[in-house]
């Protein structure tokens, strides 16, 4: 529930500049109803995957325009090589782009090892989460933030972080950024497991709408 403050309206308090306060409760409610105040993070879709070849989010922005998207993955158990990939689509998921990606990611584990993976001509955005095992306790958790996907004259940028347990039982974290190398609107996204594997776990899509 929003609250407002009217400020000081008395004549007894001497101020060099009068405190006129901020919006009233009714002002806030009216502006929110008109979509003219504040931003909002809205939960759009949840996918509970079980040995899925891929996890797709389609029909994005069919009703509302979101300046940013946030995708959260919880307790993901991949098969295959244990890494997670991401692809984009400009035709609502009929086809997903299979080339033209740029990405760079840092990979660290609890044993003190560090590595990087990068490409200027990848088939997908790689290492969104990394090297998780197939056992129930070797799960991965991650979030992906997507920028400019709704702008046809801009590149879609992605930043992502993941954490979990790798196939050797060691804590692992990834931190990366990426883009698709052609400026176009993207209205669908696909997660898939490296090495032709499957995905099990919960994927949640949020949209962040800002008021301009």
CSV table of C-alpha atoms in Angstrom, one decimal:
chain,number,residue,atom,x,y,z
A,1,UNK,CA,0.0,0.0,0.0
A,2,UNK,CA,1.5,3.4,-1.0
A,3,UNK,CA,1.8,6.2,1.5
A,4,UNK,CA,2.2,9.9,0.9
A,5,UNK,CA,3.4,13.0,2.9
A,6,UNK,CA,1.8,16.4,2.4
A,7,UNK,CA,4.6,18.4,4.0
A,8,UNK,CA,4.4,21.3,6.3
A,9,UNK,CA,1.4,23.6,5.6
A,10,UNK,CA,1.6,25.7,8.8
A,11,UNK,CA,2.7,29.3,8.9
A,12,UNK,CA,4.3,29.1,12.3
A,13,UNK,CA,7.5,27.3,11.2
A,14,UNK,CA,10.0,29.6,9.6
A,15,UNK,CA,11.7,27.9,6.7
A,16,UNK,CA,13.9,29.5,4.0
A,17,UNK,CA,12.2,27.1,1.5
A,18,UNK,CA,8.9,25.6,2.4
A,19,UNK,CA,8.7,21.8,2.5
A,20,UNK,CA,5.8,21.1,0.1
A,21,UNK,CA,5.9,17.3,0.6
A,22,UNK,CA,5.4,14.6,-2.0
A,23,UNK,CA,2.5,12.8,-3.6
A,24,UNK,CA,-0.6,12.0,-1.6
A,25,UNK,CA,-1.9,8.4,-1.3
A,26,UNK,CA,-4.6,9.2,-3.8
A,27,UNK,CA,-2.0,10.8,-6.2
A,28,UNK,CA,0.1,7.6,-6.1
A,29,UNK,CA,-2.9,5.3,-6.6
A,30,UNK,CA,-4.1,7.3,-9.6
A,31,UNK,CA,-0.6,7.5,-11.3
A,32,UNK,CA,0.0,3.8,-10.7
A,33,UNK,CA,-3.4,2.9,-12.3
A,34,UNK,CA,-2.4,5.0,-15.3
A,35,UNK,CA,1.0,3.3,-15.5
A,36,UNK,CA,2.8,6.6,-15.0
A,37,UNK,CA,4.6,6.0,-11.7
A,38,UNK,CA,7.4,3.6,-10.8
A,39,UNK,CA,8.7,0.4,-12.3
A,40,UNK,CA,7.6,-3.0,-11.5
A,41,UNK,CA,9.0,-6.6,-11.6
A,42,UNK,CA,6.3,-8.9,-12.8
A,43,UNK,CA,6.3,-12.7,-12.8
A,44,UNK,CA,5.4,-13.9,-16.2
A,45,UNK,CA,5.9,-17.6,-16.4
A,46,UNK,CA,7.2,-20.6,-14.6
A,47,UNK,CA,8.4,-23.8,-16.3
A,48,UNK,CA,9.0,-27.0,-14.2
A,49,UNK,CA,11.2,-29.1,-16.4
A,50,UNK,CA,11.7,-32.8,-16.1
A,51,UNK,CA,14.4,-34.3,-18.4
A,52,UNK,CA,13.4,-31.7,-21.0
A,53,UNK,CA,15.4,-31.4,-24.2
A,54,UNK,CA,15.1,-27.6,-23.9
A,55,UNK,CA,13.1,-25.0,-22.0
A,56,UNK,CA,11.5,-22.3,-24.1
A,57,UNK,CA,9.9,-18.9,-23.1
A,58,UNK,CA,7.8,-17.5,-25.9
A,59,UNK,CA,5.1,-14.8,-26.5
A,60,UNK,CA,7.3,-12.3,-24.6
A,61,UNK,CA,6.0,-8.7,-24.8
A,62,UNK,CA,2.7,-9.8,-26.5
A,63,UNK,CA,0.8,-7.8,-23.9
A,64,UNK,CA,3.3,-5.5,-22.1
A,65,UNK,CA,6.6,-4.0,-23.1
A,66,UNK,CA,9.4,-4.9,-20.7
A,67,UNK,CA,12.7,-3.0,-20.8
A,68,UNK,CA,14.5,-5.9,-19.1
A,69,UNK,CA,13.9,-9.6,-18.5
A,70,UNK,CA,15.1,-11.7,-15.6
A,71,UNK,CA,15.2,-15.5,-15.8
A,72,UNK,CA,15.9,-17.4,-12.7
A,73,UNK,CA,16.9,-21.1,-12.6
A,74,UNK,CA,16.4,-23.0,-9.4
A,75,UNK,CA,17.9,-26.5,-8.6
A,76,UNK,CA,18.7,-27.3,-12.2
A,77,UNK,CA,20.1,-30.7,-12.9
A,78,UNK,CA,21.5,-31.0,-16.4
A,79,UNK,CA,22.7,-34.1,-18.2
A,80,UNK,CA,25.1,-34.1,-21.2
A,81,UNK,CA,28.2,-32.2,-20.5
A,82,UNK,CA,26.5,-30.4,-17.5
A,83,UNK,CA,26.7,-26.9,-18.9
A,84,UNK,CA,23.8,-24.6,-19.8
A,85,UNK,CA,23.3,-22.7,-23.1
A,86,UNK,CA,20.9,-19.9,-24.2
A,87,UNK,CA,19.6,-19.0,-27.6
A,88,UNK,CA,17.3,-16.2,-28.9
A,89,UNK,CA,14.5,-16.0,-31.4
A,90,UNK,CA,13.0,-13.2,-33.4
A,91,UNK,CA,9.9,-15.2,-34.6
A,92,UNK,CA,8.4,-16.2,-31.3
A,93,UNK,CA,10.3,-19.5,-31.1
A,94,UNK,CA,9.6,-20.9,-34.6
A,95,UNK,CA,13.4,-20.8,-35.0
A,96,UNK,CA,16.2,-20.1,-32.6
A,97,UNK,CA,19.4,-18.4,-33.7
A,98,UNK,CA,22.1,-21.0,-34.0
A,99,UNK,CA,25.1,-18.7,-34.8
A,100,UNK,CA,26.3,-15.2,-34.4
A,101,UNK,CA,26.7,-15.0,-30.6
A,102,UNK,CA,29.5,-13.2,-28.6
A,103,UNK,CA,30.2,-14.3,-25.0
A,104,UNK,CA,32.8,-14.2,-22.3
A,105,UNK,CA,32.6,-16.0,-19.0
A,106,UNK,CA,34.7,-16.5,-15.9
A,107,UNK,CA,34.6,-19.8,-14.1
A,108,UNK,CA,35.8,-20.4,-10.6
A,109,UNK,CA,35.6,-23.4,-8.2
A,110,UNK,CA,36.1,-24.0,-4.5
A,111,UNK,CA,39.4,-25.8,-5.1
A,112,UNK,CA,41.0,-22.5,-6.3
A,113,UNK,CA,40.8,-23.2,-10.0
A,114,UNK,CA,39.9,-20.4,-12.4
A,115,UNK,CA,39.3,-20.5,-16.1
A,116,UNK,CA,37.7,-18.4,-18.9
A,117,UNK,CA,35.6,-19.3,-22.0
A,118,UNK,CA,34.9,-16.8,-24.8
A,119,UNK,CA,33.9,-16.6,-28.4
A,120,UNK,CA,33.1,-14.0,-31.1
A,121,UNK,CA,31.3,-16.6,-33.3
A,122,UNK,CA,29.5,-19.0,-31.0
A,123,UNK,CA,26.4,-21.1,-31.8
A,124,UNK,CA,24.8,-20.1,-28.5
A,125,UNK,CA,25.6,-18.3,-25.3
A,126,UNK,CA,27.6,-20.8,-23.3
A,127,UNK,CA,28.3,-21.5,-19.6
A,128,UNK,CA,25.1,-19.8,-18.4
A,129,UNK,CA,25.6,-22.4,-15.6
A,130,UNK,CA,28.4,-24.8,-15.5
A,131,UNK,CA,29.5,-28.4,-15.3
A,132,UNK,CA,26.8,-29.7,-13.0
A,133,UNK,CA,26.4,-33.4,-12.3
A,134,UNK,CA,23.4,-35.6,-12.8
A,135,UNK,CA,23.0,-36.4,-9.1
A,136,UNK,CA,20.2,-34.8,-7.1
A,137,UNK,CA,22.7,-32.9,-4.9
A,138,UNK,CA,24.8,-31.6,-7.9
A,139,UNK,CA,22.3,-28.9,-8.9
A,140,UNK,CA,22.8,-25.5,-10.5
A,141,UNK,CA,21.2,-22.2,-9.7
A,142,UNK,CA,21.5,-19.1,-11.9
A,143,UNK,CA,19.9,-15.9,-13.0
A,144,UNK,CA,20.1,-14.2,-16.4
A,145,UNK,CA,19.3,-10.5,-17.1
A,146,UNK,CA,18.4,-9.6,-20.7
A,147,UNK,CA,18.6,-6.1,-22.0
A,148,UNK,CA,17.3,-4.4,-25.2
A,149,UNK,CA,15.5,-7.5,-26.4
A,150,UNK,CA,12.5,-5.3,-27.4
A,151,UNK,CA,14.6,-2.8,-29.5
A,152,UNK,CA,14.9,-3.6,-33.2
A,153,UNK,CA,17.8,-1.1,-33.6
A,154,UNK,CA,19.9,-2.4,-30.7
A,155,UNK,CA,21.8,-5.5,-29.8
A,156,UNK,CA,20.3,-7.8,-27.2
A,157,UNK,CA,22.8,-8.0,-24.3
A,158,UNK,CA,22.8,-10.6,-21.6
A,159,UNK,CA,24.6,-10.9,-18.3
A,160,UNK,CA,24.5,-14.0,-16.1
A,161,UNK,CA,25.7,-15.6,-12.9
A,162,UNK,CA,25.5,-19.2,-11.8
A,163,UNK,CA,26.4,-21.2,-8.8
A,164,UNK,CA,26.2,-24.9,-7.9
A,165,UNK,CA,28.1,-28.1,-7.4
A,166,UNK,CA,30.2,-29.5,-10.3
A,167,UNK,CA,30.6,-33.1,-11.3
A,168,UNK,CA,33.6,-33.4,-8.9
A,169,UNK,CA,31.5,-32.3,-5.9
A,170,UNK,CA,33.2,-28.9,-5.7
A,171,UNK,CA,31.4,-25.6,-5.5
A,172,UNK,CA,31.4,-23.8,-8.8
A,173,UNK,CA,30.5,-20.3,-9.9
A,174,UNK,CA,30.2,-18.6,-13.3
A,175,UNK,CA,30.0,-14.9,-14.2
A,176,UNK,CA,29.5,-13.9,-17.8
A,177,UNK,CA,28.2,-11.5,-20.4
A,178,UNK,CA,27.1,-11.9,-24.0
A,179,UNK,CA,25.3,-10.4,-27.0
A,180,UNK,CA,23.7,-11.5,-30.2
A,181,UNK,CA,25.6,-9.9,-33.1
A,182,UNK,CA,22.7,-8.5,-35.1
A,183,UNK,CA,20.4,-5.7,-34.0
A,184,UNK,CA,16.8,-7.1,-34.0
A,185,UNK,CA,13.9,-7.7,-31.7
A,186,UNK,CA,13.8,-10.9,-29.7
A,187,UNK,CA,10.6,-12.3,-28.3
A,188,UNK,CA,11.5,-15.9,-27.3
A,189,UNK,CA,14.4,-17.6,-25.5
A,190,UNK,CA,15.6,-21.2,-25.2
A,191,UNK,CA,17.7,-22.9,-22.6
A,192,UNK,CA,19.4,-26.2,-23.5
A,193,UNK,CA,22.0,-28.5,-22.0
A,194,UNK,CA,25.4,-28.9,-23.5
A,195,UNK,CA,26.3,-32.2,-25.2
A,196,UNK,CA,22.8,-32.9,-26.2
A,197,UNK,CA,21.6,-33.5,-22.7
A,198,UNK,CA,18.4,-32.6,-20.8
A,199,UNK,CA,17.3,-30.2,-18.1
A,200,UNK,CA,15.4,-30.8,-14.9
A,201,UNK,CA,14.4,-28.0,-12.5
A,202,UNK,CA,12.4,-24.8,-12.2
A,203,UNK,CA,12.8,-21.8,-14.6
A,204,UNK,CA,11.0,-18.6,-13.8
A,205,UNK,CA,10.6,-15.6,-16.1
A,206,UNK,CA,10.2,-12.0,-14.8
A,207,UNK,CA,9.7,-8.8,-16.7
A,208,UNK,CA,10.8,-5.4,-15.5
A,209,UNK,CA,8.7,-2.5,-16.8
A,210,UNK,CA,10.0,1.0,-16.3
A,211,UNK,CA,8.0,4.2,-16.6
A,212,UNK,CA,9.4,6.8,-18.9
